[in-house]
């Protein structure tokens, strides 16, 4: 009996299979050459894994219509119009559950820490996040709350892929930072100035979230988020400058699962069949 987790990111495909306590894992760069070559790579990766998959959890961030067809997926435009569930289920050969990458990462981080009030912020190709409050994942009225990458931060800011201007993602994605600074993606992670700018923006987000849902922990993940040296300490330090007297701020830390929190969340989805975690309150 094998449980399978897939994390379909903007530039990589991460796959983990767990069977009787044994774990297989592959993380492959996933060029955007079109849906056929994307699926060929997925099939290739799956051939090296146990085939008795009972359920798969998939972390991805497309917009789908009520029929399950992809209507928008900025990082995989060639998948638009595709019946996502059917396509992945046929490829994997088992029932598939989908979750937003940031949401699943929040679930995984809350589960592993036992923290009932945790916010996850992932800085990767884009910016994503999820909010666990009072032991429950915040889903909102229409099921997609916690899209922290689209927090409107600056109406005069650069355009976001969603069509609005000044979203958190439009300020902090590596692509946006490269445009702003002229640095290559590799140079970005080594730049103290970039780290300071990212920390300043995230500190505002931490304070904003603090006023709204009062998390006790904020975990930073995503490939870019974990590559910026000392980011959690910088964010925590800068958020203090925004604190109100007598109000505690959350501890800011690197995600326990580092850049792979979404994959860990996809495995929670595969294993349990749901993301409705219940945690006892924690300080
Ligand atoms: Zn946006």
Coordinates of C-alpha atoms and ligand atoms in Angstrom, one line a residue:
X1 CA 0.0 0.0 0.0
X2 CA 1.8 3.1 -1.3
X3 CA 0.9 6.7 -0.6
X4 CA 2.1 9.2 -3.2
X5 CA 2.7 13.0 -2.9
X6 CA 3.4 15.3 -5.8
X7 CA 4.4 18.9 -5.6
X8 CA 4.0 20.6 -9.0
X9 CA 5.9 23.8 -8.8
X10 CA 6.8 26.5 -11.3
X11 CA 10.1 25.0 -12.1
X12 CA 10.3 21.6 -10.4
X13 CA 8.5 18.4 -9.9
X14 CA 8.9 16.8 -6.4
X15 CA 7.6 13.3 -5.9
X16 CA 7.6 11.3 -2.6
X17 CA 6.2 7.7 -2.2
X18 CA 5.8 6.1 1.2
X19 CA 5.2 2.3 1.6
X20 CA 5.4 0.5 4.9
X21 CA 7.7 3.1 6.5
X22 CA 10.0 3.2 3.5
X23 CA 10.3 6.5 1.5
X24 CA 11.3 7.2 -2.1
X25 CA 11.8 10.7 -3.2
X26 CA 12.7 12.4 -6.5
X27 CA 13.0 16.1 -7.2
X28 CA 13.4 17.0 -10.8
X29 CA 13.7 20.3 -12.7
X30 CA 10.6 20.6 -14.7
X31 CA 11.0 22.8 -17.8
X32 CA 7.8 24.3 -19.2
X33 CA 7.9 22.5 -22.5
X34 CA 4.2 21.9 -22.7
X35 CA 1.8 19.5 -21.1
X36 CA 2.8 16.4 -23.1
X37 CA 6.5 16.6 -22.1
X38 CA 5.4 17.5 -18.5
X39 CA 3.3 14.3 -18.3
X40 CA 6.1 12.2 -20.0
X41 CA 8.5 13.3 -17.2
X42 CA 5.9 12.5 -14.5
X43 CA 5.4 9.0 -16.0
X44 CA 9.1 8.5 -16.2
X45 CA 9.5 9.5 -12.5
X46 CA 6.7 7.2 -11.5
X47 CA 8.1 4.1 -13.1
X48 CA 10.9 4.0 -10.5
X49 CA 8.3 4.0 -7.6
X50 CA 6.1 1.2 -6.2
X51 CA 3.0 0.8 -8.4
X52 CA 0.4 -0.1 -5.7
X53 CA -0.6 3.5 -5.1
X54 CA -3.8 3.8 -3.1
X55 CA -4.1 7.6 -3.0
X56 CA -2.1 10.5 -4.2
X57 CA -2.0 14.0 -2.7
X58 CA -1.0 16.8 -5.2
X59 CA 0.2 20.2 -4.3
X60 CA -0.4 22.7 -7.1
X61 CA -1.7 26.2 -7.6
X62 CA -3.9 26.2 -10.7
X63 CA -7.3 27.8 -10.9
X64 CA -9.9 25.2 -11.9
X65 CA -13.6 25.6 -12.8
X66 CA -16.4 23.6 -11.2
X67 CA -15.8 20.8 -13.7
X68 CA -12.1 20.5 -12.7
X69 CA -10.7 22.0 -15.9
X70 CA -7.7 24.3 -15.5
X71 CA -8.8 27.9 -16.3
X72 CA -5.5 29.6 -15.2
X73 CA -2.1 28.4 -14.2
X74 CA 0.6 31.1 -14.6
X75 CA 3.4 28.7 -14.1
X76 CA 2.0 26.0 -16.4
X77 CA 0.0 27.9 -19.1
X78 CA -0.1 24.9 -21.4
X79 CA -2.2 23.0 -18.9
X80 CA -5.2 25.4 -19.4
X81 CA -8.3 23.6 -20.5
X82 CA -7.1 20.2 -19.2
X83 CA -9.2 18.1 -17.0
X84 CA -6.7 18.1 -14.2
X85 CA -8.1 15.4 -11.9
X86 CA -8.7 12.9 -14.7
X87 CA -5.3 13.6 -16.3
X88 CA -3.3 13.1 -13.1
X89 CA -5.5 10.1 -11.9
X90 CA -4.9 8.4 -15.3
X91 CA -1.1 9.1 -15.0
X92 CA -0.8 8.0 -11.4
X93 CA -3.4 5.1 -11.6
X94 CA -5.1 6.1 -8.3
X95 CA -7.5 8.6 -6.8
X96 CA -6.0 12.0 -6.4
X97 CA -6.7 14.8 -4.0
X98 CA -5.5 18.4 -4.8
X99 CA -4.5 21.2 -2.5
X100 CA -3.1 24.6 -2.8
X101 CA 0.7 24.5 -2.3
X102 CA 0.8 27.2 0.4
X103 CA -2.2 25.7 2.2
X104 CA -0.8 22.2 2.3
X105 CA 2.6 23.5 3.5
X106 CA 0.8 25.3 6.4
X107 CA -1.0 22.0 7.3
X108 CA 2.3 20.1 7.3
X109 CA 4.1 22.7 9.4
X110 CA 1.2 22.8 11.9
X111 CA 1.1 19.0 12.1
X112 CA 4.8 18.5 12.6
X113 CA 5.1 21.3 15.3
X114 CA 1.7 20.6 17.0
X115 CA 1.1 24.3 16.7
X116 CA -2.5 25.4 16.6
X117 CA -1.9 28.9 15.4
X118 CA 0.6 28.9 12.6
X119 CA 1.0 30.9 9.3
X120 CA 3.2 29.5 6.5
X121 CA 4.7 31.8 3.9
X122 CA 6.5 30.3 1.0
X123 CA 8.7 32.2 -1.3
X124 CA 9.5 30.2 -4.4
X125 CA 8.8 31.0 -8.1
X126 CA 5.7 32.7 -6.7
X127 CA 4.6 33.5 -3.2
X128 CA 2.1 31.3 -1.4
X129 CA 0.9 30.7 2.1
X130 CA -1.7 29.2 4.4
X131 CA -3.2 30.0 7.8
X132 CA -4.0 27.6 10.6
X133 CA -5.9 29.2 13.3
X134 CA -7.2 27.7 16.5
X135 CA -6.2 24.3 15.2
X136 CA -8.2 24.6 11.9
X137 CA -7.1 25.4 8.4
X138 CA -8.8 28.7 7.4
X139 CA -10.6 28.0 4.2
X140 CA -13.0 31.0 3.9
X141 CA -16.4 31.2 2.4
X142 CA -15.3 30.1 -1.0
X143 CA -12.6 27.7 0.0
X144 CA -9.5 29.5 -1.1
X145 CA -8.7 31.8 1.8
X146 CA -5.0 32.3 2.8
X147 CA -3.7 33.2 -0.6
X148 CA -1.1 35.3 1.1
X149 CA 0.8 35.9 -2.2
X150 CA -2.0 38.1 -3.3
X151 CA -2.2 40.3 -0.1
X152 CA -2.5 43.8 -1.6
X153 CA 0.6 45.5 -0.2
X154 CA 1.0 48.6 -2.4
X155 CA -1.5 49.9 -4.9
X156 CA 1.3 51.7 -6.7
X157 CA 3.4 48.6 -6.8
X158 CA 4.4 46.5 -9.9
X159 CA 1.7 44.4 -11.7
X160 CA 0.9 40.9 -10.4
X161 CA 0.1 38.0 -12.6
X162 CA -3.4 38.0 -11.2
X163 CA -4.2 41.3 -12.9
X164 CA -3.9 43.5 -9.8
X165 CA -1.0 45.7 -8.9
X166 CA 1.2 45.5 -5.8
X167 CA 0.4 42.0 -4.5
X168 CA 2.9 40.5 -2.1
X169 CA 4.0 38.2 -4.9
X170 CA 4.5 41.1 -7.3
X171 CA 7.0 42.5 -4.8
X172 CA 8.8 39.4 -3.6
X173 CA 8.9 36.8 -6.3
X174 CA 12.5 36.3 -7.5
X175 CA 11.3 37.4 -11.0
X176 CA 10.0 40.7 -9.5
X177 CA 13.1 41.2 -7.5
X178 CA 15.3 40.5 -10.5
X179 CA 13.4 43.2 -12.4
X180 CA 13.7 45.6 -9.6
X181 CA 17.4 45.1 -8.9
X182 CA 18.9 43.9 -12.2
X183 CA 20.4 40.9 -10.3
X184 CA 20.2 37.3 -11.5
X185 CA 18.2 34.8 -9.4
X186 CA 21.4 33.4 -8.0
X187 CA 22.8 36.9 -7.1
X188 CA 19.5 37.8 -5.4
X189 CA 20.0 35.2 -2.6
X190 CA 23.4 36.6 -1.8
X191 CA 22.4 40.3 -1.7
X192 CA 22.1 41.8 1.7
X193 CA 20.0 44.7 0.2
X194 CA 17.5 42.2 -1.2
X195 CA 17.3 40.3 2.1
X196 CA 16.7 43.6 3.9
X197 CA 13.9 44.6 1.5
X198 CA 12.3 41.1 1.7
X199 CA 12.5 41.2 5.5
X200 CA 10.9 44.7 5.6
X201 CA 7.9 43.6 3.4
X202 CA 7.5 40.3 5.3
X203 CA 7.6 42.1 8.7
X204 CA 4.6 44.2 7.6
X205 CA 2.8 40.9 6.6
X206 CA 3.7 39.4 10.0
X207 CA 2.3 42.4 11.9
X208 CA -0.8 42.4 9.6
X209 CA -1.5 38.7 10.2
X210 CA -0.8 39.2 13.9
X211 CA -3.6 41.7 14.2
X212 CA -5.9 39.5 12.1
X213 CA -5.4 36.0 13.4
X214 CA -2.7 36.2 16.0
X215 CA -0.5 33.3 15.1
X216 CA 2.1 32.1 17.6
X217 CA 4.4 31.0 14.8
X218 CA 5.2 32.2 11.2
X219 CA 7.2 29.7 9.2
X220 CA 9.1 30.8 6.1
X221 CA 9.7 28.2 3.3
X222 CA 10.0 27.9 -0.4
X223 CA 13.3 27.6 -2.4
X224 CA 14.0 31.3 -2.4
X225 CA 12.7 31.8 1.2
X226 CA 15.1 29.3 2.7
X227 CA 18.0 30.5 0.5
X228 CA 18.0 34.0 1.9
X229 CA 20.4 33.9 4.8
X230 CA 19.1 34.8 8.2
X231 CA 15.7 35.8 6.9
X232 CA 13.6 34.7 9.8
X233 CA 15.7 36.7 12.3
X234 CA 15.6 39.8 10.1
X235 CA 11.8 39.5 9.8
X236 CA 11.3 39.1 13.5
X237 CA 13.6 42.0 14.3
X238 CA 11.9 44.3 11.8
X239 CA 8.4 43.3 12.9
X240 CA 9.2 44.5 16.4
X241 CA 9.5 48.0 15.0
X242 CA 5.8 47.7 14.0
X243 CA 4.6 46.1 17.2
X244 CA 2.1 47.7 19.6
X245 CA 2.9 48.0 23.2
X246 CA 1.7 45.0 25.2
X247 CA 1.0 42.9 22.1
X248 CA 3.1 39.8 21.5
X249 CA 4.3 39.0 18.0
X250 CA 4.8 35.5 16.6
X251 CA 8.1 33.7 16.5
X252 CA 9.4 33.7 12.9
X253 CA 11.3 30.6 11.9
X254 CA 12.4 28.6 8.8
X255 CA 9.9 26.0 7.9
X256 CA 10.6 22.6 9.5
X257 CA 10.3 21.0 6.1
X258 CA 12.4 23.8 4.5
X259 CA 11.8 24.2 0.8
X260 CA 9.7 20.9 0.8
X261 CA 6.8 21.9 3.1
X262 CA 4.2 21.7 0.2
X263 CA 5.4 18.1 -0.6
X264 CA 5.1 17.2 3.1
X265 CA 1.5 18.6 3.0
X266 CA 0.7 16.7 -0.1
X267 CA 1.7 13.5 1.8
X268 CA -0.6 14.5 4.7
X269 CA -3.4 14.8 2.1
X270 CA -2.5 11.4 0.6
X271 CA -2.2 9.7 4.0
X272 CA -5.3 11.1 5.7
X273 CA -7.5 12.0 2.7
X274 CA -8.1 15.4 4.2
X275 CA -6.5 18.6 5.5
X276 CA -8.9 19.3 8.3
X277 CA -6.3 19.1 11.0
X278 CA -7.3 19.7 14.6
X279 CA -4.6 20.9 17.0
X280 CA -4.8 21.7 20.6
X281 CA -3.9 25.4 21.4
X282 CA -0.3 26.1 21.9
X283 CA 1.6 29.2 23.1
Ligands
LIG1 ZN1 -1.9 39.1 -7.2

